[in-house]
Coordinates of C-alpha atoms in Angstrom, one line a residue:
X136 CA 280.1 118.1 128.6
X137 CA 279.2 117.0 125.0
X138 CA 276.9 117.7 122.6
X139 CA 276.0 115.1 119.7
X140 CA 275.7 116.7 116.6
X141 CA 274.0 115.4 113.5
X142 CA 272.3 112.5 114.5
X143 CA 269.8 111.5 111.8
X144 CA 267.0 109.3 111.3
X145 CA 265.9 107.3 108.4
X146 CA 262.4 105.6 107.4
X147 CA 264.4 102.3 106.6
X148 CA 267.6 100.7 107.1
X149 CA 270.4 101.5 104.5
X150 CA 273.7 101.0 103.5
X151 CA 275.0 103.6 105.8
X152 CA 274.0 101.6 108.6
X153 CA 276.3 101.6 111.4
X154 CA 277.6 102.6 115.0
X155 CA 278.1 105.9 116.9
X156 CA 280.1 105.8 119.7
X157 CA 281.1 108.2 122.4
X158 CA 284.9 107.9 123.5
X159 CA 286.0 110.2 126.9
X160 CA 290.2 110.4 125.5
X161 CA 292.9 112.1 127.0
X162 CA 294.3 114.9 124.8
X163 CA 298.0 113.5 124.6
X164 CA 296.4 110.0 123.6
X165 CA 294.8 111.3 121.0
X166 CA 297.6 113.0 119.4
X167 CA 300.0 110.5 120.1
X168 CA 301.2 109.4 116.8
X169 CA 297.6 110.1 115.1
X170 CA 296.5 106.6 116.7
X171 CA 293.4 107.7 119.1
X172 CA 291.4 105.5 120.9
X173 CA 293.1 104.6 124.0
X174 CA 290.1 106.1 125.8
X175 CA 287.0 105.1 127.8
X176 CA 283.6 104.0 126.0
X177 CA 280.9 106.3 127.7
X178 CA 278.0 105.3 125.4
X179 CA 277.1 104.5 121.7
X180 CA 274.1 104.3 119.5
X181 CA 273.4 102.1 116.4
X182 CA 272.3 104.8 113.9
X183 CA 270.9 104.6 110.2
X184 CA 272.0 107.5 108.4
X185 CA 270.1 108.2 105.1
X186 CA 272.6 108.3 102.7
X187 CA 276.9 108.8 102.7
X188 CA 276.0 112.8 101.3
X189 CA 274.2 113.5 104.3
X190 CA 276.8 112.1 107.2
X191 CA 279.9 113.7 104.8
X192 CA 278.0 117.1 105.3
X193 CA 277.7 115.8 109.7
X194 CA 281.7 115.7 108.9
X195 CA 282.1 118.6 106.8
X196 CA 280.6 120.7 109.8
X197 CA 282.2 119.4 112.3
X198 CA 285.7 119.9 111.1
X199 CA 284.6 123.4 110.1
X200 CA 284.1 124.0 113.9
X201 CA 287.4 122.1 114.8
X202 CA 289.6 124.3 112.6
X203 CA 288.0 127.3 113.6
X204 CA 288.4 126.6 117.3
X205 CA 291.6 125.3 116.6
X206 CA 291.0 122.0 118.3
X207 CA 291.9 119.5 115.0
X208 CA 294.2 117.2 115.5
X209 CA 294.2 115.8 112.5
X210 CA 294.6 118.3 110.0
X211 CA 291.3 118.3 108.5
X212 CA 291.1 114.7 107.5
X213 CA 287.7 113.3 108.5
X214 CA 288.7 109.6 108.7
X215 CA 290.6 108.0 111.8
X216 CA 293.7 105.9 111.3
X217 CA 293.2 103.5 113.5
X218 CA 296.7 101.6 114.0
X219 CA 297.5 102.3 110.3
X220 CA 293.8 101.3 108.8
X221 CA 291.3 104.4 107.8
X222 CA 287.7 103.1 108.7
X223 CA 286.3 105.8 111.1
X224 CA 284.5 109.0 110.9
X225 CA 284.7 112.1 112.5
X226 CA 281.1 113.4 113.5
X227 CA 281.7 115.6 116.3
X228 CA 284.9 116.3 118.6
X229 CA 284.3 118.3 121.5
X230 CA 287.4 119.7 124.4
X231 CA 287.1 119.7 128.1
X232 CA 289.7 120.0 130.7
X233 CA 292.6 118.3 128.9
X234 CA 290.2 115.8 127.5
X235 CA 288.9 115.2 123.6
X236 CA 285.2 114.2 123.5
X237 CA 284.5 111.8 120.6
X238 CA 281.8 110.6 118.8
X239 CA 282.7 108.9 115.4
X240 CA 280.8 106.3 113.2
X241 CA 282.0 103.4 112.3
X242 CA 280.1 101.4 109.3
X243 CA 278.6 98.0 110.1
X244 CA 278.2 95.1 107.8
X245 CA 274.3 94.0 107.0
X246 CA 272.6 91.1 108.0
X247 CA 275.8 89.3 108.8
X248 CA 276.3 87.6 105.8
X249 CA 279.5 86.2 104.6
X250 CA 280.9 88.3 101.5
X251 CA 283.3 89.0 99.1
X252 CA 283.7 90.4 95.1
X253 CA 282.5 88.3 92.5
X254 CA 282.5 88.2 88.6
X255 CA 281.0 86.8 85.8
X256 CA 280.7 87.1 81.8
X257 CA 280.9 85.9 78.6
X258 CA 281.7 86.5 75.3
X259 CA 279.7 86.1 71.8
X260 CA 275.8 86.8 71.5
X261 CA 272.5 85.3 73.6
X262 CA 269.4 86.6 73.1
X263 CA 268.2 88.9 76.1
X264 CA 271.7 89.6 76.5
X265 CA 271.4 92.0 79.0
X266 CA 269.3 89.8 81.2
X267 CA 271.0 86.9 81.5
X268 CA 274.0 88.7 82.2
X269 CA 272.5 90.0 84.9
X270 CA 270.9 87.2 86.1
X271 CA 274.1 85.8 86.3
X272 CA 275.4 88.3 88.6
X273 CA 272.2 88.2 90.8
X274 CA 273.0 84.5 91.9
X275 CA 276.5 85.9 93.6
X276 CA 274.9 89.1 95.0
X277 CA 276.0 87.5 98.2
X278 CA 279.6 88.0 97.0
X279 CA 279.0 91.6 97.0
X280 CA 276.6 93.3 98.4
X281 CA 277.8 96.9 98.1
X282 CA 277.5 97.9 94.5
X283 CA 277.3 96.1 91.0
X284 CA 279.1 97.2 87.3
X285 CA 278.5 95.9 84.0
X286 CA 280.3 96.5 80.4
X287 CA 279.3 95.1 77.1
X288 CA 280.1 95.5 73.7
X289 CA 279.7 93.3 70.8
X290 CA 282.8 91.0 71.8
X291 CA 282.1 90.3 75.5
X292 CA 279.4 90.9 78.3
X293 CA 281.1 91.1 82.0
X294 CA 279.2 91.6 85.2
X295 CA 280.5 92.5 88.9
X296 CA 279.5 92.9 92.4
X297 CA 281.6 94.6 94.7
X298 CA 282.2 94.6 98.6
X299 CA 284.0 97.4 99.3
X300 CA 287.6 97.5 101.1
X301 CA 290.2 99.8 99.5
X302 CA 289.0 103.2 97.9
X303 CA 285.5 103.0 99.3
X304 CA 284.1 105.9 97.4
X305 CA 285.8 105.7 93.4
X306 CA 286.8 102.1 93.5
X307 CA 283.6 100.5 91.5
X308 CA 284.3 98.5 88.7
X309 CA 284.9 97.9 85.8
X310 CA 288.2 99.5 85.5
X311 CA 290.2 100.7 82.3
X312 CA 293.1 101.9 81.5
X313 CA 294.2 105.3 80.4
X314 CA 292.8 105.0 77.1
X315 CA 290.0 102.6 77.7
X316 CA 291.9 99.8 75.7
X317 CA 292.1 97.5 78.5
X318 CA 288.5 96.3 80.8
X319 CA 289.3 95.2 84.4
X320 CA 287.2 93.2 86.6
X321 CA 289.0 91.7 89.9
X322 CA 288.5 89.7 92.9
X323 CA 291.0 89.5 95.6
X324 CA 293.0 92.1 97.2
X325 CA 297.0 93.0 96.1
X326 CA 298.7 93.5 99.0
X327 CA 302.1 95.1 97.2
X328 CA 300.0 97.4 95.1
X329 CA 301.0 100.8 96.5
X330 CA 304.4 99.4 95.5
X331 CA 303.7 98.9 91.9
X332 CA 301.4 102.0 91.7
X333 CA 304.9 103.4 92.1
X334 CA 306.5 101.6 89.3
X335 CA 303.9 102.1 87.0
X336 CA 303.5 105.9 87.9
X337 CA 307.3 106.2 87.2
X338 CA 306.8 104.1 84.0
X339 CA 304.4 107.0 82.6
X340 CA 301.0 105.6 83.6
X341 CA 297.8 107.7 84.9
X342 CA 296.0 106.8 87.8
X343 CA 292.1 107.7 88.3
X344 CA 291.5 106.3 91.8
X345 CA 293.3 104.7 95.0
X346 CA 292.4 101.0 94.4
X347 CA 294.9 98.2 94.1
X348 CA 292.3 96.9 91.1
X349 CA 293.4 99.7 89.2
X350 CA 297.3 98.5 89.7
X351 CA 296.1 95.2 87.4
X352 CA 294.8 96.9 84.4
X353 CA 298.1 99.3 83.8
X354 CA 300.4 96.8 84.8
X355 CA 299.0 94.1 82.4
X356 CA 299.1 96.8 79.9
X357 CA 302.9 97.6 80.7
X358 CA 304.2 93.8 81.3
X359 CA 301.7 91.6 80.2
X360 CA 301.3 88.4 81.6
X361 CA 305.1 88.9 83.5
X362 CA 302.8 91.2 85.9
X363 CA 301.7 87.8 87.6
X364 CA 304.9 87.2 89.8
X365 CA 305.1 90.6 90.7
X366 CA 301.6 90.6 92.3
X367 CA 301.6 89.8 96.1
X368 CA 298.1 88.9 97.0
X369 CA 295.2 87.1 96.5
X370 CA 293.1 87.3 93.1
X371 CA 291.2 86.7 90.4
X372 CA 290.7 88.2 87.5
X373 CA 289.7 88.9 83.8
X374 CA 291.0 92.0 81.7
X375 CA 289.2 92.3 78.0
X376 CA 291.0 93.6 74.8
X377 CA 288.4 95.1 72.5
X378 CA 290.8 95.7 69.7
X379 CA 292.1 92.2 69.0
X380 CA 288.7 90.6 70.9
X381 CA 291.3 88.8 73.4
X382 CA 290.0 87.4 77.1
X383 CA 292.6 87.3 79.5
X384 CA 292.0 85.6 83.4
X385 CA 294.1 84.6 86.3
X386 CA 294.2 82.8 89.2
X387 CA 296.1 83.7 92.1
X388 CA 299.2 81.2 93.3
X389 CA 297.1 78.9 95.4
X390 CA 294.1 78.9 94.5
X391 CA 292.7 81.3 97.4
X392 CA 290.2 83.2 95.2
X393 CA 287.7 81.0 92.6
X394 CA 287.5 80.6 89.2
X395 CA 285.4 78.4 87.0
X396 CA 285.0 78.3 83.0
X397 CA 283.5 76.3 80.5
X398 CA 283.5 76.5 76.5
X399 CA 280.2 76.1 74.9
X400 CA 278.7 74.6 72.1
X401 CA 279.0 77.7 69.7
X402 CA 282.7 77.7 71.1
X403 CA 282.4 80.9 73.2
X404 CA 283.7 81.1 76.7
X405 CA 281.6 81.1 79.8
X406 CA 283.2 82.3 83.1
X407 CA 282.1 83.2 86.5
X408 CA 283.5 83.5 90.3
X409 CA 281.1 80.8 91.4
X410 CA 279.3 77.4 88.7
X411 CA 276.0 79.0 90.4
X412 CA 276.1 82.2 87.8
X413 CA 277.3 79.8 84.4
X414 CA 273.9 77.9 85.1
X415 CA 272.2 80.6 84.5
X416 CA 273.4 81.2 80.9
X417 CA 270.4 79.6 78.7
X418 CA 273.5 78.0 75.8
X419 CA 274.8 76.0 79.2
X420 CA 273.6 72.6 79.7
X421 CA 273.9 70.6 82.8
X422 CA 275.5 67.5 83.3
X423 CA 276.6 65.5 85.7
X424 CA 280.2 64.4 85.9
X425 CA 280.9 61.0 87.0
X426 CA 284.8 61.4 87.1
X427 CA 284.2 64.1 89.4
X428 CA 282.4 61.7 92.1
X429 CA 284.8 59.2 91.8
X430 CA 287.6 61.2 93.4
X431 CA 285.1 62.6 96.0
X432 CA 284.8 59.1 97.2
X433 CA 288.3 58.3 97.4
X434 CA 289.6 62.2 98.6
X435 CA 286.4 64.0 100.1
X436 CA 286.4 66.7 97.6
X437 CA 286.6 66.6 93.3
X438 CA 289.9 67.2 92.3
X439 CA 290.7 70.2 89.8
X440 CA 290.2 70.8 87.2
X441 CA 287.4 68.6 87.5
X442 CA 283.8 69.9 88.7
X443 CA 280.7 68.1 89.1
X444 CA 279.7 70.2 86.2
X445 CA 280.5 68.2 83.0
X446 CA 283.0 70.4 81.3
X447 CA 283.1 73.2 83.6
X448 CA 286.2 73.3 85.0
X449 CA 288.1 75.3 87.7
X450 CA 291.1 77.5 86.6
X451 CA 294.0 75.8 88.6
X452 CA 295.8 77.8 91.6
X453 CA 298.9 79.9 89.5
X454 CA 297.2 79.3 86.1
X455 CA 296.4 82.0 83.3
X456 CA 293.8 81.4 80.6
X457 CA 293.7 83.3 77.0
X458 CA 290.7 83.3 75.3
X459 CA 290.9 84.6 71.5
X460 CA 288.7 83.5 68.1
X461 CA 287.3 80.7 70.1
X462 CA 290.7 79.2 72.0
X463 CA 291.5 78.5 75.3
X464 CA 295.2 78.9 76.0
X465 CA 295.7 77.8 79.8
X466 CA 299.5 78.1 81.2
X467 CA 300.9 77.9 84.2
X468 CA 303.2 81.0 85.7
X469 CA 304.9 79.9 88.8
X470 CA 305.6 76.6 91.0
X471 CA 306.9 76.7 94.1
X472 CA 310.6 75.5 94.3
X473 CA 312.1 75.1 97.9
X474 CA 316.2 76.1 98.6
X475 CA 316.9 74.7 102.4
X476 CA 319.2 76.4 104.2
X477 CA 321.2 73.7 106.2
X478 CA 323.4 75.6 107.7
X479 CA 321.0 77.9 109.3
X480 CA 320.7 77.9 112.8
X481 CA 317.4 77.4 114.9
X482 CA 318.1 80.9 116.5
X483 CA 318.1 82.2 112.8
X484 CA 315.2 80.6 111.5
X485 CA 312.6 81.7 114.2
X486 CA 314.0 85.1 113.3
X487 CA 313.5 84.8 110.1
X488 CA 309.9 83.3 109.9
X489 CA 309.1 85.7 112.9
X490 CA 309.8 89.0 110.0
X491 CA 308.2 87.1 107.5
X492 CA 305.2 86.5 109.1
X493 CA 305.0 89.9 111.0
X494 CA 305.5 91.3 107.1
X495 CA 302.3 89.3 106.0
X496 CA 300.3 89.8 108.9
X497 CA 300.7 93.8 108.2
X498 CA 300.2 93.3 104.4
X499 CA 296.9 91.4 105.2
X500 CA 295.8 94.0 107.3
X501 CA 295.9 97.2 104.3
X502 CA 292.0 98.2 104.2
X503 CA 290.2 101.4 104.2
X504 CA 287.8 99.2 106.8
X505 CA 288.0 97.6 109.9
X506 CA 290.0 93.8 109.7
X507 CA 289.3 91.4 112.6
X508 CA 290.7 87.8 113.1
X509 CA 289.2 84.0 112.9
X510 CA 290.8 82.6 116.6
X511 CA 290.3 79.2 117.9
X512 CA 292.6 77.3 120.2
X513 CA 295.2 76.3 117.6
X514 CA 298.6 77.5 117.0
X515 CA 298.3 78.8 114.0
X516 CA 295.2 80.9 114.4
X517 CA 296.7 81.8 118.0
X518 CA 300.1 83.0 116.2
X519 CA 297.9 85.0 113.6
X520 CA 296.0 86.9 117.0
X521 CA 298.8 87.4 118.7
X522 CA 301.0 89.7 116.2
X523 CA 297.5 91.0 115.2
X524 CA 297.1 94.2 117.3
X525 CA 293.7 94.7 115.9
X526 CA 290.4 94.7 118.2
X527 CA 288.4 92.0 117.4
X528 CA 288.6 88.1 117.5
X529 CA 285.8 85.6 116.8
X530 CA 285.6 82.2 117.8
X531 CA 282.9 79.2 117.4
X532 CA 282.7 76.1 118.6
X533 CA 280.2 72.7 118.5
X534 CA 277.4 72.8 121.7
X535 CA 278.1 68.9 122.6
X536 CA 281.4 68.8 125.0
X537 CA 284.8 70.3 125.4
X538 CA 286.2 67.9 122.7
X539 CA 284.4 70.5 120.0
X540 CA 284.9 73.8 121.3
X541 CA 288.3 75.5 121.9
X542 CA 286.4 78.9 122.9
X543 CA 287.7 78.7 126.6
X544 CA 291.5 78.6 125.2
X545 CA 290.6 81.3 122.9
X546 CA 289.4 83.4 125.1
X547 CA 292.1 83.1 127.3
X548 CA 294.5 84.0 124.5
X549 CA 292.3 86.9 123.5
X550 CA 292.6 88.4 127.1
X551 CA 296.3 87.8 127.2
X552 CA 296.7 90.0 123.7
X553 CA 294.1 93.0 124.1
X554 CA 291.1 92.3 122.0
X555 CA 287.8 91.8 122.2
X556 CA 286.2 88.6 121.3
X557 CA 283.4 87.7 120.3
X558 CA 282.1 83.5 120.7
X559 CA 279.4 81.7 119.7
X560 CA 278.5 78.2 120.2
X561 CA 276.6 75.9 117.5
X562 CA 273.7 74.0 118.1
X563 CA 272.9 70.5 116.6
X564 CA 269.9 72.1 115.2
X565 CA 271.6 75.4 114.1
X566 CA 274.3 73.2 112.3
X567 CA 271.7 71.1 110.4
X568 CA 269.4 74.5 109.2
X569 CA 272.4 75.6 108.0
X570 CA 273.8 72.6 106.1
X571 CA 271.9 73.7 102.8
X572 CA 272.9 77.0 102.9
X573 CA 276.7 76.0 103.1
X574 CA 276.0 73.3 100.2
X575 CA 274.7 75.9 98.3
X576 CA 277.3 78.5 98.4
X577 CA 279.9 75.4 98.1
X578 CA 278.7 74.9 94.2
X579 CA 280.2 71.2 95.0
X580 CA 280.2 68.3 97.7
X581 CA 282.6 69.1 100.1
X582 CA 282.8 66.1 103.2
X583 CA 284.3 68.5 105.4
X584 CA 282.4 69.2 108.7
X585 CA 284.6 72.1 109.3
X586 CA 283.2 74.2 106.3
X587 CA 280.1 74.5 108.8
X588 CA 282.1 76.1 111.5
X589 CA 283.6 78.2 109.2
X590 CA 280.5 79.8 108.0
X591 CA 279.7 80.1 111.4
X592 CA 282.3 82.0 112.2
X593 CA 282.3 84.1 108.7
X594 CA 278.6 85.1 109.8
X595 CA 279.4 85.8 113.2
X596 CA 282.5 88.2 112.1
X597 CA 280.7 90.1 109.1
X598 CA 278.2 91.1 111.9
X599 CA 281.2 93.5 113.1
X600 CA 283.9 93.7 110.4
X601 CA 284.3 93.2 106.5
X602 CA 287.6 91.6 106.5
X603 CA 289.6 89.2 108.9
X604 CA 292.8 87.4 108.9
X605 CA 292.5 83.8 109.4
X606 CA 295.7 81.5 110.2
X607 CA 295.6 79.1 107.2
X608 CA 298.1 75.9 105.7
X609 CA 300.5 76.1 109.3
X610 CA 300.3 71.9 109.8
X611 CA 301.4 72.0 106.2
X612 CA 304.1 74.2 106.2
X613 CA 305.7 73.6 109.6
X614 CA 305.1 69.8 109.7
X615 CA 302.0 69.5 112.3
X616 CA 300.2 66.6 111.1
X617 CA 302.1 63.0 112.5
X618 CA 302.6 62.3 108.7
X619 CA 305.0 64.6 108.3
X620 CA 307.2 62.9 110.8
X621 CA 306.7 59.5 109.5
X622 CA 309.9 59.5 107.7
X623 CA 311.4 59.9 110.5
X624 CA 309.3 57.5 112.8
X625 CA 309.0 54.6 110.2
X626 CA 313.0 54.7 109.2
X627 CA 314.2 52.3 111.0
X628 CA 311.2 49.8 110.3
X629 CA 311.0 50.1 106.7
X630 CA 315.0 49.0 106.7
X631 CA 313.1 45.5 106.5
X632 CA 312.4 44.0 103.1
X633 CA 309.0 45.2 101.8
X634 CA 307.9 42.3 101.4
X635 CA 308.2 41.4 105.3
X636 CA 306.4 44.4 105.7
X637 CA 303.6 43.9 103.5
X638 CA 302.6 40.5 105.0
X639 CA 302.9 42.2 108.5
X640 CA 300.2 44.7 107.6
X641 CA 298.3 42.1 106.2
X642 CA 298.2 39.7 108.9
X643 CA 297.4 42.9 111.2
X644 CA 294.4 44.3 109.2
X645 CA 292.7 41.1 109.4
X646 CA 292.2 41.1 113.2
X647 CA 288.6 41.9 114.5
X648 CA 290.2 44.6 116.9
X649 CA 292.6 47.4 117.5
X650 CA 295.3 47.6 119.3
X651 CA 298.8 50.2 119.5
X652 CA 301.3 49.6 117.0
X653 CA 298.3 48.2 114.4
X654 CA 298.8 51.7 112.2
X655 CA 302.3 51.4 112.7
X656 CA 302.7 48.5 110.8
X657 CA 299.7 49.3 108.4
X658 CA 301.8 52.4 107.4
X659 CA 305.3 50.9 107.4
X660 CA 304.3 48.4 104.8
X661 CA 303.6 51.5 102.5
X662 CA 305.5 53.8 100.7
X663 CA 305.2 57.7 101.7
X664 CA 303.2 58.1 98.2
X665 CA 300.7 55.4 99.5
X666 CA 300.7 56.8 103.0
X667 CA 299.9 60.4 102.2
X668 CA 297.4 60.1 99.3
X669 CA 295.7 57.4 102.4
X670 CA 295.5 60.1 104.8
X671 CA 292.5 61.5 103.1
X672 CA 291.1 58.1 101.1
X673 CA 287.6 57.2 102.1
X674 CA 286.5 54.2 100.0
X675 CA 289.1 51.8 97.7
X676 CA 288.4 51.2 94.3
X677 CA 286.7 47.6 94.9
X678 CA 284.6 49.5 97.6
X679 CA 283.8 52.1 94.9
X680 CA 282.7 49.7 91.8

């Protein structure tokens, strides 16, 4: 009924690892609206092609013998759009009675590790220059596993590695401008770049390739630092003036994407995604920062822009930095400043947040590969799935007891929207193999058990996809946690004179037990500055000295 054309063999793995599969598709499904695959999987075949050349030339042929029998519905183009995202290909199409026979790869991710971009540099001189520059990008290979890029002159030495999403083929970095004035090296994706591609095509620029990097460099170049609040997305990155020697980074409005710098001895700047690549510089000296562990043990985590690096610091969330003739210039370029609308009705506002988040959820999803989503039992995740309409969901949970694992819900959720999902259950000896791993990539102590889970799940979705939506900050922005309706809650109470309230909570903390109402009047006695930095405190200052 179907032949496969093209199938290869390779001596070793590569990076054009993936899957083949075979789809049986009716011919008006296929065609409807260029969205194929509502059709039924009759087979597939993890494949190692030898290189991209050699399965372009598989394409190249088959649409050759699609055109020519006049069986191409898709004009040539040997990429499928599945529900708006390109990240299949073509090998061989084949027609039967009414019915299109597929086969089409589809890239897998290696080895399942968690990834991303990452960068690194530095500016002045080092001996072995070139080494430790990339020795510094080796450490964050893990970041990107799909190509590296380097520039240097006498000013600056900057390092990449890339995982590819958007413009899989011309998209390596660095980028420049038109006139090579400007050097570009970004993390993060920019979700309204297409937008101000537009703007700055209109505005005179020259584009060399599809990427929403290349938006950053000829936008900076047109508006400066005002091309911050126009961006939509989450970033980081530095852009390099060789005429006037000038360093230029930015940090994205909260904080989703990392940054970390320090200013050495010599007064040059030393920057990198992740500390792990400034400890590699040989004019970096470690310390440890005792400031640093004294907000761990009262908030679970250092507080920026303190690290546990002595003077390496994070770049805070909506922050630019100017490096030039050895000073750091840090500003900050937006806040966020809240307008309530009173008067609006219920009706209206689950309308309203119901286009808002439909409009992020299809932002998040523009990739030239295939997005999946983080799903556990919670609303916010859940909501994320459920206006999703991708095809793949992963889940973890802890091996010791319902309390730990929300899979079941998940799953239930999962079947109720259309996708396949994909589970996995962690073992107490799987979590504790893993715990240096995690602490590792981390940089920093983090008391958060949930970081494990999460690179749990991270590992189990890069075995299928390179990008997922995660639902993120919903108990924050909705009001989820109790504390949020403490001010409600506690009003009445804390009509009662403070000091009433105070000698309450005292004469409650000292009993040898628990018992309902003992928080109540604990928190009443405090004011909401008290009660929410308490949420999170582990030890008080007597415990700590």
């Amino acid at each position: 009924m179907f032949r496969r054309e093209g199938e290869c063999d390779a001596a070793k793995p590569t990076a054009c690892w993936g899957t083949v599969r075979f789809l049986s598709v009716e011919s008006s499904s296929l065609l409807r609206n260029n969205h194929p695959p509502a059709g039924v999987k009759i087979g597939e075949k993890q494949a190692h092609f030898p290189d991209f050349a050699q399965l372009g030339e598989i394409v190249r042929l088959s649409l050759n013998f699609l055109q020519a029998e006049r069986h191409d519905p898709y004009g040539g183009s040997c990429r499928f759009d599945l529900q708006g995202q390109r990240r299949a290909i073509i090998i061989s199409v084949r027609y039967f009675k009414s019915r299109y026979f597929l086969v089409y790869y589809r890239s897998n991710h290696k080895n399942g590790e968690m990834c991303m971009c990452g960068f690194c540099g530095f500016t002045g001189q080092v001996e072995n220059r070139d080494q430790v520059l990339k020795e510094m990008a080796a450490v964050i290979t893990h970041r990107g596993p799909d190509s590296e890029g380097y520039y240097l002159d006498d000013g600056v030495a900057m390092a990449f590695r890339r995982l590819s999403i958007i413009d899989l083929e011309s998209g390596s970095q660095p980028i420049y401008n038109e006139d090579k004035s400007l050097v570009l090296m970004f993390n993060g994706e920019i979700y309204n770049y297409r937008d101000l591609r537009r703007k700055l095509l209109d505005a005179g620029h020259s584009f060399y390739t599809e990427t929403d990097s290349e938006v950053l460099v000829h936008g900076f170049e047109e508006w400066g630092e005002d091309l911050l609040p126009k961006l939509r997305g989450m970033f980081a990155f530095a852009i390099w003036n060789p005429g006037d020697q000038s360093l230029f980074i930015a940090r994205d409005y909260f904080g989703i994407k990392p940054m970390h710098y320090t200013v050495l001895p010599d007064g040059e700047l030393l920057y990198a995604s992740e500390i792990k690549s400034i400890l590699q510089h040989p004019g970096f000296v470690k310390e440890f920062n005792p400031a640093a562990l004294d907000n761990y043990l009262s908030f679970q985590y250092s507080l920026p822009k303190e690290t546990f690096f002595k003077n390496v610091f994070c770049l805070p969330p909506a922050h630019f930095l100017r490096f030039q003739k050895g000073k750091v210039t840090e500003l900050r370029y937006w806040e966020p400043v809240f307008h309530p609308e009173e008067e609006m009705t219920l009706e209206e506002a689950v309308d309203a947040v119901d286009r808002v988040f439909t409009d992020s959820v299809e932002a998040h999803r523009i990739s030239d590969v295939e997005v999946g989503c983080f799903l556990s039992g919670g609303v916010d995740s859940s909501f994320v799935a459920s206006y999703f309409g991708g095809q793949k969901a992963f889940t973890v949970g802890f091996d010791n007891g319902s309390h730990y694992n929300e899979s079941a819900y998940a799953a239930e959720l999962a079947k109720e929207v259309g996708i396949d999902h994909y589970t996995h259950l962690i073992t107490e000896e799987e979590y504790w193999e893993a715990l240096p791993k995690v602490q590792y990539h981390l940089d920093q102590p983090l008391a958060d058990p949930s970081c494990i889970a999460l690179y749990f799940v991270s590992k189990l979705a890069a075995e299928h996809v390179k990008v997922v939506l995660s639902g993120e900050g919903a108990d924050e922005l909705f009001g989820g946690y109790r504390i949020y309706h403490e001010p409600t809650s506690l009003a009445r109470y804390q009509k009662l004179p403070r000091w009433l309230r105070k000698a309450a909570a005292r004469l409650v903390s000292a009993l040898p037990f628990d018992f309902k109402g003992k928080s109540f009047l604990t928190r009443g006695s405090k004011t909401l500055e008290e009660r929410f930095i308490g949420n999170a405190y582990m030890f008080t200052q007597k415990e700590k000295d």
